[in-house]
Tab-separated table of N, CA and C in Angstrom:
chain	number	residue	atom	x	y	z
A	1	MET	N	0.836	-1.261	-0.187
A	1	MET	CA	0.031	-0.077	-0.015
A	1	MET	C	0.968	1.298	0.053
A	2	GLU	N	0.856	2.094	-0.975
A	2	GLU	CA	1.560	3.095	-0.942
A	2	GLU	C	0.847	4.478	-0.123
A	3	THR	N	1.628	5.333	0.544
A	3	THR	CA	1.084	6.311	1.302
A	3	THR	C	1.533	7.645	0.912
A	4	CYS	N	0.873	8.664	1.008
A	4	CYS	CA	1.167	9.960	0.491
A	4	CYS	C	1.996	10.562	1.797
A	5	GLU	N	2.887	11.389	1.224
A	5	GLU	CA	3.565	12.205	2.299
A	5	GLU	C	3.173	13.322	2.499
A	6	THR	N	2.954	13.860	3.865
A	6	THR	CA	2.461	15.095	4.005
A	6	THR	C	3.448	16.234	3.527
A	7	PRO	N	3.340	17.435	3.629
A	7	PRO	CA	4.265	18.660	3.193
A	7	PRO	C	5.446	18.587	4.178
A	8	LEU	N	4.943	18.414	5.607
A	8	LEU	CA	5.673	18.425	6.958
A	8	LEU	C	6.756	17.024	6.659
A	9	GLU	N	6.227	16.014	6.223
A	9	GLU	CA	7.114	14.790	6.178
A	9	GLU	C	8.160	14.926	5.012
A	10	ARG	N	7.753	15.914	3.699
A	10	ARG	CA	8.651	16.210	3.065
A	10	ARG	C	9.725	17.300	3.243
A	11	LEU	N	9.281	17.787	4.081
A	11	LEU	CA	10.120	18.730	4.675
A	11	LEU	C	11.443	18.261	5.547
A	12	LEU	N	10.636	17.060	6.531
A	12	LEU	CA	11.395	16.206	7.315
A	12	LEU	C	12.541	15.593	6.480
A	13	GLN	N	12.042	14.885	5.288
A	13	GLN	CA	13.104	14.285	4.615
A	13	GLN	C	14.046	14.904	3.970
A	14	ASN	N	13.951	16.226	3.482
A	14	ASN	CA	14.526	17.325	2.777
A	14	ASN	C	15.699	17.797	3.903
A	15	ALA	N	14.981	18.053	4.985
A	15	ALA	CA	16.251	18.491	6.265
A	15	ALA	C	16.902	17.631	6.655
A	16	SER	N	16.689	16.260	6.283
A	16	SER	CA	17.863	15.301	6.902
A	16	SER	C	18.637	15.155	5.905
A	17	HIS	N	18.600	15.487	4.470
A	17	HIS	CA	19.729	15.461	3.825
A	17	HIS	C	20.582	16.725	3.549
A	18	GLU	N	19.819	17.948	4.003
A	18	GLU	CA	20.175	19.272	3.607
A	18	GLU	C	19.981	20.053	4.610
A	19	ALA	N	21.259	20.554	5.442
A	19	ALA	CA	21.266	21.325	6.690
A	19	ALA	C	20.410	22.674	6.392
A	20	GLY	N	20.473	23.174	5.382
A	20	GLY	CA	19.701	24.482	5.090
A	20	GLY	C	18.093	24.470	4.820
A	21	MET	N	17.601	23.231	4.676
A	21	MET	CA	16.260	23.205	4.881
A	21	MET	C	15.873	22.945	6.369
A	22	ARG	N	16.637	23.092	7.467
A	22	ARG	CA	15.992	22.680	8.567
A	22	ARG	C	15.172	23.688	9.280
A	23	PRO	N	15.601	25.195	9.019
A	23	PRO	CA	14.922	26.122	9.773
A	23	PRO	C	13.381	26.163	8.949
A	24	GLU	N	13.460	25.834	7.928
A	24	GLU	CA	12.074	25.532	7.472
A	24	GLU	C	11.215	24.864	7.703
A	25	PHE	N	12.032	23.400	8.050
A	25	PHE	CA	11.021	22.470	8.737
A	25	PHE	C	10.741	22.734	10.101
A	26	TYR	N	11.689	23.277	11.104
A	26	TYR	CA	11.288	23.586	12.310
A	26	TYR	C	9.985	24.618	12.360
A	27	LYS	N	10.334	25.734	11.638
A	27	LYS	CA	9.055	26.559	11.359
A	27	LYS	C	7.991	25.856	11.167
A	28	ARG	N	7.678	25.275	10.508
A	28	ARG	CA	6.467	24.176	9.904
A	28	ARG	C	6.051	23.646	10.883
A	29	LEU	N	6.852	22.878	11.398
A	29	LEU	CA	6.799	21.767	12.608
A	29	LEU	C	6.021	22.766	13.672
A	30	LEU	N	6.659	24.098	14.037
A	30	LEU	CA	5.811	24.565	15.439
A	30	LEU	C	4.429	24.919	14.788
A	31	ASP	N	4.242	25.205	13.723
A	31	ASP	CA	2.654	25.434	13.206
A	31	ASP	C	1.918	24.389	12.755
A	32	SER	N	2.378	22.966	13.051
A	32	SER	CA	1.759	21.603	12.452
A	32	SER	C	0.823	21.020	13.735
A	33	GLU	N	-0.262	20.589	13.156
A	33	GLU	CA	-1.132	19.685	13.942
A	33	GLU	C	-0.464	18.269	13.736
A	34	VAL	N	-0.347	17.495	15.034
A	34	VAL	CA	0.119	16.181	15.112
A	34	VAL	C	-0.597	15.362	16.003
A	35	LEU	N	-0.643	14.196	15.795
A	35	LEU	CA	-1.150	13.060	16.491
A	35	LEU	C	-0.377	12.552	17.737
A	36	VAL	N	-0.984	12.805	19.064
A	36	VAL	CA	-0.288	12.287	20.454
A	36	VAL	C	-1.030	11.186	20.799
A	37	PRO	N	-0.047	10.109	21.099
A	37	PRO	CA	-0.822	8.822	21.779
A	37	PRO	C	-0.977	9.283	23.484
A	38	VAL	N	-2.186	9.034	23.603
A	38	VAL	CA	-2.872	8.873	24.891
A	38	VAL	C	-3.766	7.741	25.303
A	39	GLN	N	-3.483	7.732	26.712
A	39	GLN	CA	-4.197	6.526	27.473
A	39	GLN	C	-5.457	7.175	28.183
A	40	PRO	N	-6.719	7.379	27.502
A	40	PRO	CA	-7.961	8.103	28.083
A	40	PRO	C	-8.036	7.734	29.409
A	41	ARG	N	-8.562	8.717	30.412
A	41	ARG	CA	-8.963	8.460	31.627
A	41	ARG	C	-10.316	7.861	31.723
A	42	PRO	N	-10.844	7.158	32.457
A	42	PRO	CA	-12.222	6.631	32.326
A	42	PRO	C	-13.020	7.966	32.221
A	43	GLY	N	-13.906	7.717	31.208
A	43	GLY	CA	-15.160	8.709	30.704
A	43	GLY	C	-14.403	9.591	29.812
A	44	GLN	N	-13.271	9.890	29.337
A	44	GLN	CA	-12.694	10.396	28.532
A	44	GLN	C	-12.564	9.859	27.133
A	45	GLY	N	-12.820	10.973	25.998
A	45	GLY	CA	-12.915	10.234	24.805
A	45	GLY	C	-14.453	9.651	24.307
A	46	LYS	N	-15.539	9.988	24.941
A	46	LYS	CA	-16.553	9.403	24.824
A	46	LYS	C	-16.829	10.299	23.074
A	47	LYS	N	-17.421	9.632	22.444
A	47	LYS	CA	-17.699	9.970	21.247
A	47	LYS	C	-16.866	10.553	20.405
A	48	GLY	N	-15.683	10.126	20.599
A	48	GLY	CA	-14.181	10.621	20.025
A	48	GLY	C	-13.780	12.010	20.448
A	49	LEU	N	-14.373	12.470	21.610
A	49	LEU	CA	-13.993	13.962	21.849
A	49	LEU	C	-13.172	13.924	23.136
A	50	ILE	N	-12.083	14.607	23.648
A	50	ILE	CA	-11.716	15.015	25.006
A	50	ILE	C	-11.904	16.423	24.967
A	51	ALA	N	-12.624	16.967	26.253
A	51	ALA	CA	-13.074	18.272	26.534
A	51	ALA	C	-11.686	19.151	26.536
A	52	ALA	N	-11.775	20.458	25.955
A	52	ALA	CA	-10.521	21.201	26.140
A	52	ALA	C	-10.271	21.503	27.445
A	53	GLY	N	-8.843	21.496	27.887
A	53	GLY	CA	-8.516	21.777	29.207
A	53	GLY	C	-8.479	20.731	29.948
A	54	SER	N	-8.998	19.535	29.411
A	54	SER	CA	-8.918	18.016	30.130
A	54	SER	C	-7.411	17.652	30.477
A	55	LEU	N	-6.925	17.042	31.389
A	55	LEU	CA	-5.735	16.702	31.665
A	55	LEU	C	-5.669	15.342	30.768
A	56	LEU	N	-4.292	15.193	30.356
A	56	LEU	CA	-4.223	14.054	29.645
A	56	LEU	C	-3.170	13.215	29.954
A	57	ASP	N	-3.317	12.056	29.643
A	57	ASP	CA	-2.075	10.816	29.806
A	57	ASP	C	-1.641	10.542	28.666
A	58	VAL	N	-0.310	11.177	28.436
A	58	VAL	CA	0.198	11.141	26.944
A	58	VAL	C	1.192	9.758	27.422
A	59	LYS	N	1.219	8.975	26.367
A	59	LYS	CA	2.103	7.985	26.385
A	59	LYS	C	3.630	8.495	26.105
A	60	CYS	N	4.376	8.278	27.027
A	60	CYS	CA	5.964	8.689	26.687
A	60	CYS	C	6.753	7.605	26.476
A	61	LEU	N	7.859	7.949	25.822
A	61	LEU	CA	9.022	6.960	25.657
A	61	LEU	C	10.306	7.467	26.374
A	62	VAL	N	11.038	6.295	26.877
A	62	VAL	CA	12.069	6.800	27.522
A	62	VAL	C	13.084	6.291	26.587
A	63	ARG	N	14.160	7.367	26.270
A	63	ARG	CA	15.300	6.975	25.547
A	63	ARG	C	16.461	6.479	26.443
A	64	HIS	N	17.292	5.909	25.708
A	64	HIS	CA	18.413	4.922	26.550
A	64	HIS	C	19.064	5.855	27.490
A	65	ASP	N	19.070	7.544	27.442
A	65	ASP	CA	19.518	8.115	28.594
A	65	ASP	C	19.000	8.317	29.694
A	66	GLY	N	17.554	7.814	29.632
A	66	GLY	CA	16.454	7.913	30.714
A	66	GLY	C	15.780	9.143	30.563
A	67	VAL	N	15.953	9.989	29.574
A	67	VAL	CA	14.821	11.389	29.276
A	67	VAL	C	13.616	10.742	28.599
A	68	GLN	N	12.654	11.187	29.149
A	68	GLN	CA	11.408	10.918	28.248
A	68	GLN	C	10.897	11.624	27.219
A	69	VAL	N	10.870	11.201	26.288
A	69	VAL	CA	9.994	11.816	25.222
A	69	VAL	C	8.669	11.736	24.704
A	70	MET	N	8.194	12.754	24.014
A	70	MET	CA	6.668	12.736	23.800
A	70	MET	C	6.457	12.046	22.490
A	71	PRO	N	6.225	10.970	21.856
A	71	PRO	CA	6.096	10.477	20.437
A	71	PRO	C	4.874	11.337	19.848
A	72	PHE	N	4.811	11.820	18.383
A	72	PHE	CA	3.746	11.996	17.831
A	72	PHE	C	4.051	11.561	16.501
A	73	PHE	N	2.772	11.431	15.949
A	73	PHE	CA	2.701	11.239	14.251
A	73	PHE	C	2.410	12.244	13.518
A	74	THR	N	2.657	12.208	12.252
A	74	THR	CA	2.121	13.534	11.318
A	74	THR	C	1.098	13.276	10.934
A	75	SER	N	0.411	12.299	10.574
A	75	SER	CA	-0.474	11.610	10.050
A	75	SER	C	-1.675	10.456	10.434
A	76	PRO	N	-2.677	10.399	10.140
A	76	PRO	CA	-3.336	8.827	10.416
A	76	PRO	C	-2.509	7.653	9.704
A	77	GLU	N	-2.003	8.042	8.826
A	77	GLU	CA	-1.314	6.932	8.193
A	77	GLU	C	-0.054	6.474	8.592
A	78	ARG	N	0.799	7.492	9.551
A	78	ARG	CA	1.967	7.063	10.201
A	78	ARG	C	1.407	6.554	11.615
A	79	VAL	N	0.318	6.929	12.169
A	79	VAL	CA	-0.266	6.142	13.426
A	79	VAL	C	-0.418	4.800	12.907
A	80	PHE	N	-1.171	4.136	11.776
A	80	PHE	CA	-1.298	3.060	11.319
A	80	PHE	C	0.183	2.520	10.938
A	81	GLU	N	1.036	2.883	10.486
A	81	GLU	CA	2.335	2.197	10.210
A	81	GLU	C	3.204	1.856	11.658
A	82	GLY	N	2.969	2.917	12.724
A	82	GLY	CA	3.789	2.680	13.926
A	82	GLY	C	3.084	1.815	14.768
A	83	SER	N	1.554	1.563	14.576
A	83	SER	CA	0.737	0.938	15.439
A	83	SER	C	-0.393	0.139	14.951
A	84	PRO	N	-0.251	-0.876	14.095
A	84	PRO	CA	-1.361	-1.119	13.195
A	84	PRO	C	-2.541	-1.464	14.058
A	85	ALA	N	-2.254	-2.114	15.170
A	85	ALA	CA	-3.435	-2.568	16.266
A	85	ALA	C	-4.422	-1.525	16.711
A	86	GLY	N	-3.778	-0.365	16.210
A	86	GLY	CA	-4.781	0.700	16.907
A	86	GLY	C	-3.910	1.578	18.038
A	87	GLU	N	-4.292	2.769	18.099
A	87	GLU	CA	-3.750	3.620	19.035
A	87	GLU	C	-4.593	4.721	19.097
A	88	LYS	N	-5.088	5.168	20.610
A	88	LYS	CA	-5.762	6.336	20.497
A	88	LYS	C	-4.836	7.571	21.098
A	89	CYS	N	-5.237	8.605	19.852
A	89	CYS	CA	-4.197	9.985	19.786
A	89	CYS	C	-5.340	11.118	19.789
A	90	VAL	N	-4.635	12.108	20.301
A	90	VAL	CA	-5.511	13.592	20.355
A	90	VAL	C	-4.567	14.305	19.172
A	91	LEU	N	-5.333	15.150	18.377
A	91	LEU	CA	-4.758	16.084	17.529
A	91	LEU	C	-4.343	17.420	18.524
A	92	MET	N	-3.108	17.497	18.168
A	92	MET	CA	-2.495	18.777	18.901
A	92	MET	C	-1.644	19.704	18.215
A	93	ILE	N	-1.777	21.164	18.153
A	93	ILE	CA	-0.655	21.879	17.895
A	93	ILE	C	0.691	22.033	18.211
A	94	VAL	N	1.930	21.695	17.511
A	94	VAL	CA	3.319	21.562	18.403
A	94	VAL	C	3.474	22.713	19.174
A	95	ARG	N	3.009	23.941	18.876
A	95	ARG	CA	3.692	25.061	19.699
A	95	ARG	C	3.062	24.869	20.827
């Protein structure tokens, strides 16, 4: 199955090969909406929505040096690639 790259994903590819593209990538990233995996609390996410201002339990990863990082996906296709069994995510603006 072929997937389409988003403009942000294309910029990431370009920035990984050409350092001069990195400022544009970071600028676009800060204005982008991404999908962040969460573990909904009881009662959260009914009808596919979580109320604005609600506390979220974000699924974090831990790097080899012990630092926690917040994973995110750039599109629903990337969520499926990363977690074919499914993942509950919230849509967030990076900034």
